[in-house]
Amino acid sequence: MTEMVHDVPTDAGPGRLHVVAGAEVRVLLVLGGGHSGQIATVDLDAVAAALPARGVAVARFELPWRVAGKKVGPRPPASDPLWTAGVDAARALHPGVPLLTGGRSAGARIACRTWTSDVAAVVALSFPLHPPGKPDASRIAELTPVAAPVLLVSGARDPFGTPEELRAALAASHAGSRRLVVVPGATHAFPRAAAPALVEAVATFAGSVARN
């Protein structure tokens, strides 16, 4: 496997792509971090370490405000065009293969909001359905317009939206193809013990996209 870092110019300064690819690239998966912009998390690290050997190039994009040293970014949707610049840069590195986008928490929200028809699927890790303690402030409207398969991987005790809440919201929204994988015992963050199951879920999902 090869790992490379690429600076990406944006209107808010340079972002940064961290790309890991194996000898064969059948799918490209672009992932973003959560509210803090951190891309070195249990779930993102595990996916980037394991999937390239299975034909999935993984590009993690650091948004410009994170590269600049800020710990919190602007309110949504200010980062959306910056994320799109990162996706475009990643696509240029591996053209001609199915493109998946996604991320954890806020990164999953951005991927859903910026989905376009040339993105084959979305990977939403810990999609934050609502702020903790505010179930009426649902964000399902960000996920509903994605007219492509979506994989949601969520903790069984996630205060940002339990699996039951997610299932109910998806059913009520009449969303398209959605698969929910629940990590037992996990909250909004995933424990290291959950990494193998999480990796298998994402790898299986990406593999199904590659075959279609």
PDB file of N, CA, C and O in Angstrom, residues 123-200:
ATOM      1  N   VAL A 123     -21.267   6.643   2.942  1.00  0.00           N
ATOM      2  CA  VAL A 123     -20.967   5.914   4.178  1.00  0.00           C
ATOM      3  C   VAL A 123     -21.100   6.893   5.342  1.00  0.00           C
ATOM      4  O   VAL A 123     -20.312   7.836   5.458  1.00  0.00           O
ATOM      5  N   ALA A 124     -22.102   6.680   6.191  1.00  0.00           N
ATOM      6  CA  ALA A 124     -22.390   7.589   7.298  1.00  0.00           C
ATOM      7  C   ALA A 124     -22.082   6.898   8.626  1.00  0.00           C
ATOM      8  O   ALA A 124     -22.845   6.051   9.089  1.00  0.00           O
ATOM      9  N   LEU A 125     -20.958   7.266   9.214  1.00  0.00           N
ATOM     10  CA  LEU A 125     -20.550   6.704  10.505  1.00  0.00           C
ATOM     11  C   LEU A 125     -21.024   7.629  11.614  1.00  0.00           C
ATOM     12  O   LEU A 125     -20.676   8.806  11.641  1.00  0.00           O
ATOM     13  N   SER A 126     -21.841   7.105  12.524  1.00  0.00           N
ATOM     14  CA  SER A 126     -22.400   7.907  13.622  1.00  0.00           C
ATOM     15  C   SER A 126     -23.120   9.150  13.099  1.00  0.00           C
ATOM     16  O   SER A 126     -22.891  10.267  13.564  1.00  0.00           O
ATOM     17  N   PHE A 127     -24.008   8.946  12.132  1.00  0.00           N
ATOM     18  CA  PHE A 127     -24.790  10.082  11.634  1.00  0.00           C
ATOM     19  C   PHE A 127     -25.559  10.698  12.809  1.00  0.00           C
ATOM     20  O   PHE A 127     -26.346  10.014  13.474  1.00  0.00           O
ATOM     21  N   PRO A 128     -25.360  11.994  13.078  1.00  0.00           N
ATOM     22  CA  PRO A 128     -26.008  12.612  14.239  1.00  0.00           C
ATOM     23  C   PRO A 128     -27.431  13.053  13.900  1.00  0.00           C
ATOM     24  O   PRO A 128     -27.655  14.162  13.428  1.00  0.00           O
ATOM     25  N   LEU A 129     -28.380  12.174  14.156  1.00  0.00           N
ATOM     26  CA  LEU A 129     -29.758  12.436  13.770  1.00  0.00           C
ATOM     27  C   LEU A 129     -30.309  13.697  14.417  1.00  0.00           C
ATOM     28  O   LEU A 129     -31.085  14.434  13.800  1.00  0.00           O
ATOM     29  N   HIS A 130     -29.898  13.950  15.648  1.00  0.00           N
ATOM     30  CA  HIS A 130     -30.344  15.146  16.364  1.00  0.00           C
ATOM     31  C   HIS A 130     -29.339  15.471  17.459  1.00  0.00           C
ATOM     32  O   HIS A 130     -28.555  14.608  17.870  1.00  0.00           O
ATOM     33  N   PRO A 131     -29.328  16.704  17.964  1.00  0.00           N
ATOM     34  CA  PRO A 131     -28.462  17.010  19.103  1.00  0.00           C
ATOM     35  C   PRO A 131     -28.913  16.201  20.319  1.00  0.00           C
ATOM     36  O   PRO A 131     -30.100  15.881  20.459  1.00  0.00           O
ATOM     37  N   PRO A 132     -27.996  15.854  21.213  1.00  0.00           N
ATOM     38  CA  PRO A 132     -28.379  15.089  22.403  1.00  0.00           C
ATOM     39  C   PRO A 132     -29.495  15.777  23.191  1.00  0.00           C
ATOM     40  O   PRO A 132     -29.438  16.980  23.447  1.00  0.00           O
ATOM     41  N   GLY A 133     -30.502  15.003  23.539  1.00  0.00           N
ATOM     42  CA  GLY A 133     -31.607  15.534  24.322  1.00  0.00           C
ATOM     43  C   GLY A 133     -32.605  16.366  23.549  1.00  0.00           C
ATOM     44  O   GLY A 133     -33.534  16.915  24.139  1.00  0.00           O
ATOM     45  N   LYS A 134     -32.434  16.454  22.216  1.00  0.00           N
ATOM     46  CA  LYS A 134     -33.344  17.278  21.406  1.00  0.00           C
ATOM     47  C   LYS A 134     -33.853  16.460  20.210  1.00  0.00           C
ATOM     48  O   LYS A 134     -33.553  16.763  19.051  1.00  0.00           O
ATOM     49  N   PRO A 135     -34.631  15.425  20.483  1.00  0.00           N
ATOM     50  CA  PRO A 135     -35.079  14.558  19.384  1.00  0.00           C
ATOM     51  C   PRO A 135     -35.958  15.255  18.357  1.00  0.00           C
ATOM     52  O   PRO A 135     -36.085  14.770  17.220  1.00  0.00           O
ATOM     53  N   ASP A 136     -36.564  16.386  18.725  1.00  0.00           N
ATOM     54  CA  ASP A 136     -37.411  17.099  17.770  1.00  0.00           C
ATOM     55  C   ASP A 136     -36.600  17.882  16.730  1.00  0.00           C
ATOM     56  O   ASP A 136     -37.152  18.308  15.708  1.00  0.00           O
ATOM     57  N   ALA A 137     -35.302  18.070  17.007  1.00  0.00           N
ATOM     58  CA  ALA A 137     -34.443  18.823  16.077  1.00  0.00           C
ATOM     59  C   ALA A 137     -33.784  17.849  15.096  1.00  0.00           C
ATOM     60  O   ALA A 137     -32.555  17.757  15.014  1.00  0.00           O
ATOM     61  N   SER A 138     -34.599  17.144  14.360  1.00  0.00           N
ATOM     62  CA  SER A 138     -34.105  16.084  13.477  1.00  0.00           C
ATOM     63  C   SER A 138     -33.361  16.645  12.269  1.00  0.00           C
ATOM     64  O   SER A 138     -33.730  17.683  11.713  1.00  0.00           O
ATOM     65  N   ARG A 139     -32.323  15.908  11.869  1.00  0.00           N
ATOM     66  CA  ARG A 139     -31.552  16.256  10.678  1.00  0.00           C
ATOM     67  C   ARG A 139     -31.795  15.267   9.548  1.00  0.00           C
ATOM     68  O   ARG A 139     -31.006  15.190   8.598  1.00  0.00           O
ATOM     69  N   ILE A 140     -32.857  14.505   9.628  1.00  0.00           N
ATOM     70  CA  ILE A 140     -33.114  13.491   8.610  1.00  0.00           C
ATOM     71  C   ILE A 140     -33.267  14.106   7.234  1.00  0.00           C
ATOM     72  O   ILE A 140     -32.984  13.459   6.214  1.00  0.00           O
ATOM     73  N   ALA A 141     -33.661  15.369   7.169  1.00  0.00           N
ATOM     74  CA  ALA A 141     -33.833  16.028   5.872  1.00  0.00           C
ATOM     75  C   ALA A 141     -32.522  16.154   5.112  1.00  0.00           C
ATOM     76  O   ALA A 141     -32.521  16.321   3.894  1.00  0.00           O
ATOM     77  N   GLU A 142     -31.382  16.075   5.823  1.00  0.00           N
ATOM     78  CA  GLU A 142     -30.096  16.134   5.128  1.00  0.00           C
ATOM     79  C   GLU A 142     -29.785  14.810   4.441  1.00  0.00           C
ATOM     80  O   GLU A 142     -29.095  14.768   3.426  1.00  0.00           O
ATOM     81  N   LEU A 143     -30.303  13.728   5.000  1.00  0.00           N
ATOM     82  CA  LEU A 143     -30.005  12.397   4.477  1.00  0.00           C
ATOM     83  C   LEU A 143     -31.003  11.962   3.406  1.00  0.00           C
ATOM     84  O   LEU A 143     -30.646  11.271   2.450  1.00  0.00           O
ATOM     85  N   THR A 144     -32.242  12.395   3.546  1.00  0.00           N
ATOM     86  CA  THR A 144     -33.316  11.930   2.665  1.00  0.00           C
ATOM     87  C   THR A 144     -33.056  12.159   1.183  1.00  0.00           C
ATOM     88  O   THR A 144     -33.335  11.270   0.358  1.00  0.00           O
ATOM     89  N   PRO A 145     -32.512  13.310   0.740  1.00  0.00           N
ATOM     90  CA  PRO A 145     -32.357  13.547  -0.703  1.00  0.00           C
ATOM     91  C   PRO A 145     -31.297  12.693  -1.392  1.00  0.00           C
ATOM     92  O   PRO A 145     -31.193  12.737  -2.623  1.00  0.00           O
ATOM     93  N   VAL A 146     -30.493  11.937  -0.645  1.00  0.00           N
ATOM     94  CA  VAL A 146     -29.443  11.128  -1.266  1.00  0.00           C
ATOM     95  C   VAL A 146     -30.092   9.993  -2.047  1.00  0.00           C
ATOM     96  O   VAL A 146     -30.605   9.024  -1.472  1.00  0.00           O
ATOM     97  N   ALA A 147     -30.070  10.088  -3.362  1.00  0.00           N
ATOM     98  CA  ALA A 147     -30.692   9.085  -4.229  1.00  0.00           C
ATOM     99  C   ALA A 147     -29.675   8.011  -4.613  1.00  0.00           C
ATOM    100  O   ALA A 147     -29.457   7.717  -5.790  1.00  0.00           O
ATOM    101  N   ALA A 148     -29.046   7.454  -3.604  1.00  0.00           N
ATOM    102  CA  ALA A 148     -28.042   6.405  -3.771  1.00  0.00           C
ATOM    103  C   ALA A 148     -28.035   5.602  -2.480  1.00  0.00           C
ATOM    104  O   ALA A 148     -28.535   6.061  -1.436  1.00  0.00           O
ATOM    105  N   PRO A 149     -27.471   4.401  -2.495  1.00  0.00           N
ATOM    106  CA  PRO A 149     -27.415   3.615  -1.262  1.00  0.00           C
ATOM    107  C   PRO A 149     -26.620   4.346  -0.171  1.00  0.00           C
ATOM    108  O   PRO A 149     -25.627   5.016  -0.457  1.00  0.00           O
ATOM    109  N   VAL A 150     -27.087   4.211   1.057  1.00  0.00           N
ATOM    110  CA  VAL A 150     -26.402   4.797   2.208  1.00  0.00           C
ATOM    111  C   VAL A 150     -26.192   3.710   3.257  1.00  0.00           C
ATOM    112  O   VAL A 150     -27.134   2.992   3.620  1.00  0.00           O
ATOM    113  N   LEU A 151     -24.966   3.593   3.742  1.00  0.00           N
ATOM    114  CA  LEU A 151     -24.655   2.724   4.872  1.00  0.00           C
ATOM    115  C   LEU A 151     -24.542   3.590   6.116  1.00  0.00           C
ATOM    116  O   LEU A 151     -23.749   4.529   6.158  1.00  0.00           O
ATOM    117  N   LEU A 152     -25.344   3.273   7.127  1.00  0.00           N
ATOM    118  CA  LEU A 152     -25.251   3.954   8.413  1.00  0.00           C
ATOM    119  C   LEU A 152     -24.697   2.973   9.436  1.00  0.00           C
ATOM    120  O   LEU A 152     -25.214   1.853   9.583  1.00  0.00           O
ATOM    121  N   VAL A 153     -23.629   3.370  10.121  1.00  0.00           N
ATOM    122  CA  VAL A 153     -23.065   2.565  11.204  1.00  0.00           C
ATOM    123  C   VAL A 153     -23.176   3.401  12.473  1.00  0.00           C
ATOM    124  O   VAL A 153     -22.598   4.494  12.554  1.00  0.00           O
ATOM    125  N   SER A 154     -23.944   2.918  13.438  1.00  0.00           N
ATOM    126  CA  SER A 154     -24.243   3.714  14.627  1.00  0.00           C
ATOM    127  C   SER A 154     -24.121   2.886  15.894  1.00  0.00           C
ATOM    128  O   SER A 154     -24.372   1.671  15.892  1.00  0.00           O
ATOM    129  N   GLY A 155     -23.757   3.556  16.980  1.00  0.00           N
ATOM    130  CA  GLY A 155     -23.684   2.907  18.272  1.00  0.00           C
ATOM    131  C   GLY A 155     -25.072   2.664  18.844  1.00  0.00           C
ATOM    132  O   GLY A 155     -25.988   3.472  18.654  1.00  0.00           O
ATOM    133  N   ALA A 156     -25.226   1.568  19.565  1.00  0.00           N
ATOM    134  CA  ALA A 156     -26.522   1.212  20.141  1.00  0.00           C
ATOM    135  C   ALA A 156     -26.984   2.227  21.180  1.00  0.00           C
ATOM    136  O   ALA A 156     -28.184   2.354  21.434  1.00  0.00           O
ATOM    137  N   ARG A 157     -26.037   2.973  21.762  1.00  0.00           N
ATOM    138  CA  ARG A 157     -26.388   3.945  22.808  1.00  0.00           C
ATOM    139  C   ARG A 157     -25.977   5.363  22.402  1.00  0.00           C
ATOM    140  O   ARG A 157     -25.634   6.180  23.241  1.00  0.00           O
ATOM    141  N   ASP A 158     -26.078   5.657  21.140  1.00  0.00           N
ATOM    142  CA  ASP A 158     -25.674   6.978  20.645  1.00  0.00           C
ATOM    143  C   ASP A 158     -26.684   8.038  21.084  1.00  0.00           C
ATOM    144  O   ASP A 158     -27.853   7.983  20.677  1.00  0.00           O
ATOM    145  N   PRO A 159     -26.263   9.021  21.883  1.00  0.00           N
ATOM    146  CA  PRO A 159     -27.203  10.062  22.321  1.00  0.00           C
ATOM    147  C   PRO A 159     -27.621  11.007  21.194  1.00  0.00           C
ATOM    148  O   PRO A 159     -28.575  11.766  21.342  1.00  0.00           O
ATOM    149  N   PHE A 160     -26.915  10.945  20.059  1.00  0.00           N
ATOM    150  CA  PHE A 160     -27.278  11.764  18.903  1.00  0.00           C
ATOM    151  C   PHE A 160     -28.334  11.079  18.025  1.00  0.00           C
ATOM    152  O   PHE A 160     -28.676  11.592  16.968  1.00  0.00           O
ATOM    153  N   GLY A 161     -28.818   9.939  18.472  1.00  0.00           N
ATOM    154  CA  GLY A 161     -29.828   9.204  17.718  1.00  0.00           C
ATOM    155  C   GLY A 161     -29.648   7.712  17.881  1.00  0.00           C
ATOM    156  O   GLY A 161     -28.657   7.155  17.410  1.00  0.00           O
ATOM    157  N   THR A 162     -30.571   7.077  18.565  1.00  0.00           N
ATOM    158  CA  THR A 162     -30.487   5.632  18.764  1.00  0.00           C
ATOM    159  C   THR A 162     -30.856   4.912  17.466  1.00  0.00           C
ATOM    160  O   THR A 162     -31.477   5.504  16.567  1.00  0.00           O
ATOM    161  N   PRO A 163     -30.510   3.640  17.364  1.00  0.00           N
ATOM    162  CA  PRO A 163     -30.924   2.888  16.171  1.00  0.00           C
ATOM    163  C   PRO A 163     -32.437   2.908  15.972  1.00  0.00           C
ATOM    164  O   PRO A 163     -32.913   2.994  14.836  1.00  0.00           O
ATOM    165  N   GLU A 164     -33.192   2.831  17.063  1.00  0.00           N
ATOM    166  CA  GLU A 164     -34.651   2.876  16.948  1.00  0.00           C
ATOM    167  C   GLU A 164     -35.111   4.207  16.359  1.00  0.00           C
ATOM    168  O   GLU A 164     -36.012   4.251  15.500  1.00  0.00           O
ATOM    169  N   GLU A 165     -34.496   5.309  16.819  1.00  0.00           N
ATOM    170  CA  GLU A 165     -34.852   6.622  16.282  1.00  0.00           C
ATOM    171  C   GLU A 165     -34.484   6.732  14.805  1.00  0.00           C
ATOM    172  O   GLU A 165     -35.239   7.298  14.001  1.00  0.00           O
ATOM    173  N   LEU A 166     -33.323   6.194  14.453  1.00  0.00           N
ATOM    174  CA  LEU A 166     -32.906   6.239  13.048  1.00  0.00           C
ATOM    175  C   LEU A 166     -33.861   5.446  12.170  1.00  0.00           C
ATOM    176  O   LEU A 166     -34.273   5.908  11.097  1.00  0.00           O
ATOM    177  N   ARG A 167     -34.213   4.246  12.615  1.00  0.00           N
ATOM    178  CA  ARG A 167     -35.120   3.417  11.814  1.00  0.00           C
ATOM    179  C   ARG A 167     -36.461   4.127  11.623  1.00  0.00           C
ATOM    180  O   ARG A 167     -37.025   4.128  10.519  1.00  0.00           O
ATOM    181  N   ALA A 168     -36.968   4.708  12.694  1.00  0.00           N
ATOM    182  CA  ALA A 168     -38.255   5.402  12.604  1.00  0.00           C
ATOM    183  C   ALA A 168     -38.171   6.604  11.671  1.00  0.00           C
ATOM    184  O   ALA A 168     -39.075   6.845  10.858  1.00  0.00           O
ATOM    185  N   ALA A 169     -37.079   7.364  11.776  1.00  0.00           N
ATOM    186  CA  ALA A 169     -36.927   8.548  10.927  1.00  0.00           C
ATOM    187  C   ALA A 169     -36.785   8.156   9.465  1.00  0.00           C
ATOM    188  O   ALA A 169     -37.358   8.805   8.574  1.00  0.00           O
ATOM    189  N   LEU A 170     -36.043   7.097   9.192  1.00  0.00           N
ATOM    190  CA  LEU A 170     -35.871   6.650   7.815  1.00  0.00           C
ATOM    191  C   LEU A 170     -37.191   6.159   7.239  1.00  0.00           C
ATOM    192  O   LEU A 170     -37.531   6.445   6.081  1.00  0.00           O
ATOM    193  N   ALA A 171     -37.958   5.429   8.037  1.00  0.00           N
ATOM    194  CA  ALA A 171     -39.240   4.916   7.563  1.00  0.00           C
ATOM    195  C   ALA A 171     -40.204   6.063   7.271  1.00  0.00           C
ATOM    196  O   ALA A 171     -40.906   6.062   6.250  1.00  0.00           O
ATOM    197  N   ALA A 172     -40.218   7.051   8.149  1.00  0.00           N
ATOM    198  CA  ALA A 172     -41.137   8.173   7.974  1.00  0.00           C
ATOM    199  C   ALA A 172     -40.753   9.055   6.795  1.00  0.00           C
ATOM    200  O   ALA A 172     -41.613   9.688   6.177  1.00  0.00           O
ATOM    201  N   SER A 173     -39.468   9.080   6.471  1.00  0.00           N
ATOM    202  CA  SER A 173     -39.008   9.945   5.382  1.00  0.00           C
ATOM    203  C   SER A 173     -39.109   9.287   4.019  1.00  0.00           C
ATOM    204  O   SER A 173     -38.863   9.921   2.993  1.00  0.00           O
ATOM    205  N   HIS A 174     -39.423   7.987   4.003  1.00  0.00           N
ATOM    206  CA  HIS A 174     -39.521   7.229   2.749  1.00  0.00           C
ATOM    207  C   HIS A 174     -38.228   7.335   1.946  1.00  0.00           C
ATOM    208  O   HIS A 174     -38.232   7.501   0.724  1.00  0.00           O
ATOM    209  N   ALA A 175     -37.109   7.276   2.662  1.00  0.00           N
ATOM    210  CA  ALA A 175     -35.800   7.361   2.003  1.00  0.00           C
ATOM    211  C   ALA A 175     -35.564   6.112   1.155  1.00  0.00           C
ATOM    212  O   ALA A 175     -36.240   5.092   1.319  1.00  0.00           O
ATOM    213  N   GLY A 176     -34.570   6.183   0.295  1.00  0.00           N
ATOM    214  CA  GLY A 176     -34.255   5.082  -0.601  1.00  0.00           C
ATOM    215  C   GLY A 176     -33.493   3.971   0.095  1.00  0.00           C
ATOM    216  O   GLY A 176     -33.731   3.667   1.263  1.00  0.00           O
ATOM    217  N   SER A 177     -32.555   3.368  -0.612  1.00  0.00           N
ATOM    218  CA  SER A 177     -31.814   2.222  -0.095  1.00  0.00           C
ATOM    219  C   SER A 177     -30.930   2.630   1.084  1.00  0.00           C
ATOM    220  O   SER A 177     -29.986   3.401   0.919  1.00  0.00           O
ATOM    221  N   ARG A 178     -31.254   2.127   2.253  1.00  0.00           N
ATOM    222  CA  ARG A 178     -30.509   2.447   3.468  1.00  0.00           C
ATOM    223  C   ARG A 178     -30.211   1.164   4.233  1.00  0.00           C
ATOM    224  O   ARG A 178     -31.094   0.320   4.419  1.00  0.00           O
ATOM    225  N   ARG A 179     -28.974   1.018   4.688  1.00  0.00           N
ATOM    226  CA  ARG A 179     -28.613  -0.131   5.514  1.00  0.00           C
ATOM    227  C   ARG A 179     -28.058   0.387   6.827  1.00  0.00           C
ATOM    228  O   ARG A 179     -27.148   1.226   6.828  1.00  0.00           O
ATOM    229  N   LEU A 180     -28.595  -0.094   7.941  1.00  0.00           N
ATOM    230  CA  LEU A 180     -28.144   0.330   9.263  1.00  0.00           C
ATOM    231  C   LEU A 180     -27.431  -0.817   9.946  1.00  0.00           C
ATOM    232  O   LEU A 180     -27.989  -1.905  10.111  1.00  0.00           O
ATOM    233  N   VAL A 181     -26.188  -0.578  10.342  1.00  0.00           N
ATOM    234  CA  VAL A 181     -25.410  -1.545  11.128  1.00  0.00           C
ATOM    235  C   VAL A 181     -25.240  -0.958  12.518  1.00  0.00           C
ATOM    236  O   VAL A 181     -24.755   0.167  12.673  1.00  0.00           O
ATOM    237  N   VAL A 182     -25.639  -1.713  13.533  1.00  0.00           N
ATOM    238  CA  VAL A 182     -25.588  -1.242  14.918  1.00  0.00           C
ATOM    239  C   VAL A 182     -24.404  -1.864  15.635  1.00  0.00           C
ATOM    240  O   VAL A 182     -24.190  -3.081  15.572  1.00  0.00           O
ATOM    241  N   VAL A 183     -23.623  -1.025  16.318  1.00  0.00           N
ATOM    242  CA  VAL A 183     -22.469  -1.481  17.094  1.00  0.00           C
ATOM    243  C   VAL A 183     -22.900  -1.603  18.550  1.00  0.00           C
ATOM    244  O   VAL A 183     -23.154  -0.580  19.206  1.00  0.00           O
ATOM    245  N   PRO A 184     -22.999  -2.801  19.089  1.00  0.00           N
ATOM    246  CA  PRO A 184     -23.462  -2.971  20.469  1.00  0.00           C
ATOM    247  C   PRO A 184     -22.558  -2.246  21.470  1.00  0.00           C
ATOM    248  O   PRO A 184     -21.335  -2.254  21.339  1.00  0.00           O
ATOM    249  N   GLY A 185     -23.183  -1.598  22.433  1.00  0.00           N
ATOM    250  CA  GLY A 185     -22.443  -0.969  23.517  1.00  0.00           C
ATOM    251  C   GLY A 185     -21.808   0.371  23.182  1.00  0.00           C
ATOM    252  O   GLY A 185     -21.360   1.081  24.072  1.00  0.00           O
ATOM    253  N   ALA A 186     -21.754   0.731  21.914  1.00  0.00           N
ATOM    254  CA  ALA A 186     -21.073   1.967  21.519  1.00  0.00           C
ATOM    255  C   ALA A 186     -21.992   3.167  21.695  1.00  0.00           C
ATOM    256  O   ALA A 186     -23.215   3.064  21.593  1.00  0.00           O
ATOM    257  N   THR A 187     -21.386   4.318  21.941  1.00  0.00           N
ATOM    258  CA  THR A 187     -22.126   5.570  21.982  1.00  0.00           C
ATOM    259  C   THR A 187     -21.886   6.296  20.649  1.00  0.00           C
ATOM    260  O   THR A 187     -21.988   5.690  19.598  1.00  0.00           O
ATOM    261  N   HIS A 188     -21.547   7.582  20.698  1.00  0.00           N
ATOM    262  CA  HIS A 188     -21.308   8.299  19.442  1.00  0.00           C
ATOM    263  C   HIS A 188     -19.933   7.966  18.866  1.00  0.00           C
ATOM    264  O   HIS A 188     -19.729   8.036  17.659  1.00  0.00           O
ATOM    265  N   ALA A 189     -19.007   7.602  19.749  1.00  0.00           N
ATOM    266  CA  ALA A 189     -17.679   7.164  19.320  1.00  0.00           C
ATOM    267  C   ALA A 189     -17.633   5.637  19.365  1.00  0.00           C
ATOM    268  O   ALA A 189     -18.364   5.003  20.122  1.00  0.00           O
ATOM    269  N   PHE A 190     -16.758   5.059  18.560  1.00  0.00           N
ATOM    270  CA  PHE A 190     -16.651   3.613  18.507  1.00  0.00           C
ATOM    271  C   PHE A 190     -15.431   3.141  19.301  1.00  0.00           C
ATOM    272  O   PHE A 190     -14.333   3.694  19.136  1.00  0.00           O
ATOM    273  N   PRO A 191     -15.578   2.122  20.127  1.00  0.00           N
ATOM    274  CA  PRO A 191     -14.418   1.565  20.829  1.00  0.00           C
ATOM    275  C   PRO A 191     -13.542   0.785  19.858  1.00  0.00           C
ATOM    276  O   PRO A 191     -14.003   0.338  18.798  1.00  0.00           O
ATOM    277  N   ARG A 192     -12.285   0.618  20.217  1.00  0.00           N
ATOM    278  CA  ARG A 192     -11.370  -0.117  19.335  1.00  0.00           C
ATOM    279  C   ARG A 192     -11.848  -1.536  19.078  1.00  0.00           C
ATOM    280  O   ARG A 192     -11.609  -2.100  17.999  1.00  0.00           O
ATOM    281  N   ALA A 193     -12.517  -2.116  20.049  1.00  0.00           N
ATOM    282  CA  ALA A 193     -13.012  -3.486  19.874  1.00  0.00           C
ATOM    283  C   ALA A 193     -14.033  -3.592  18.751  1.00  0.00           C
ATOM    284  O   ALA A 193     -14.256  -4.684  18.203  1.00  0.00           O
ATOM    285  N   ALA A 194     -14.649  -2.466  18.390  1.00  0.00           N
ATOM    286  CA  ALA A 194     -15.665  -2.474  17.328  1.00  0.00           C
ATOM    287  C   ALA A 194     -15.062  -2.339  15.942  1.00  0.00           C
ATOM    288  O   ALA A 194     -15.774  -2.508  14.942  1.00  0.00           O
ATOM    289  N   ALA A 195     -13.766  -2.047  15.859  1.00  0.00           N
ATOM    290  CA  ALA A 195     -13.149  -1.760  14.564  1.00  0.00           C
ATOM    291  C   ALA A 195     -13.302  -2.888  13.542  1.00  0.00           C
ATOM    292  O   ALA A 195     -13.645  -2.627  12.386  1.00  0.00           O
ATOM    293  N   PRO A 196     -13.070  -4.159  13.913  1.00  0.00           N
ATOM    294  CA  PRO A 196     -13.203  -5.219  12.897  1.00  0.00           C
ATOM    295  C   PRO A 196     -14.603  -5.307  12.294  1.00  0.00           C
ATOM    296  O   PRO A 196     -14.749  -5.445  11.074  1.00  0.00           O
ATOM    297  N   ALA A 197     -15.637  -5.209  13.124  1.00  0.00           N
ATOM    298  CA  ALA A 197     -17.004  -5.281  12.602  1.00  0.00           C
ATOM    299  C   ALA A 197     -17.323  -4.072  11.741  1.00  0.00           C
ATOM    300  O   ALA A 197     -17.991  -4.184  10.700  1.00  0.00           O
ATOM    301  N   LEU A 198     -16.850  -2.913  12.156  1.00  0.00           N
ATOM    302  CA  LEU A 198     -17.082  -1.687  11.395  1.00  0.00           C
ATOM    303  C   LEU A 198     -16.401  -1.785  10.030  1.00  0.00           C
ATOM    304  O   LEU A 198     -17.005  -1.462   8.996  1.00  0.00           O
ATOM    305  N   VAL A 199     -15.151  -2.238  10.021  1.00  0.00           N
ATOM    306  CA  VAL A 199     -14.411  -2.383   8.765  1.00  0.00           C
ATOM    307  C   VAL A 199     -15.122  -3.358   7.834  1.00  0.00           C
ATOM    308  O   VAL A 199     -15.258  -3.103   6.631  1.00  0.00           O
ATOM    309  N   GLU A 200     -15.598  -4.470   8.375  1.00  0.00           N
ATOM    310  CA  GLU A 200     -16.269  -5.467   7.540  1.00  0.00           C
ATOM    311  C   GLU A 200     -17.548  -4.898   6.933  1.00  0.00           C
ATOM    312  O   GLU A 200     -17.852  -5.156   5.756  1.00  0.00           O
TER     313      GLU A 200
END
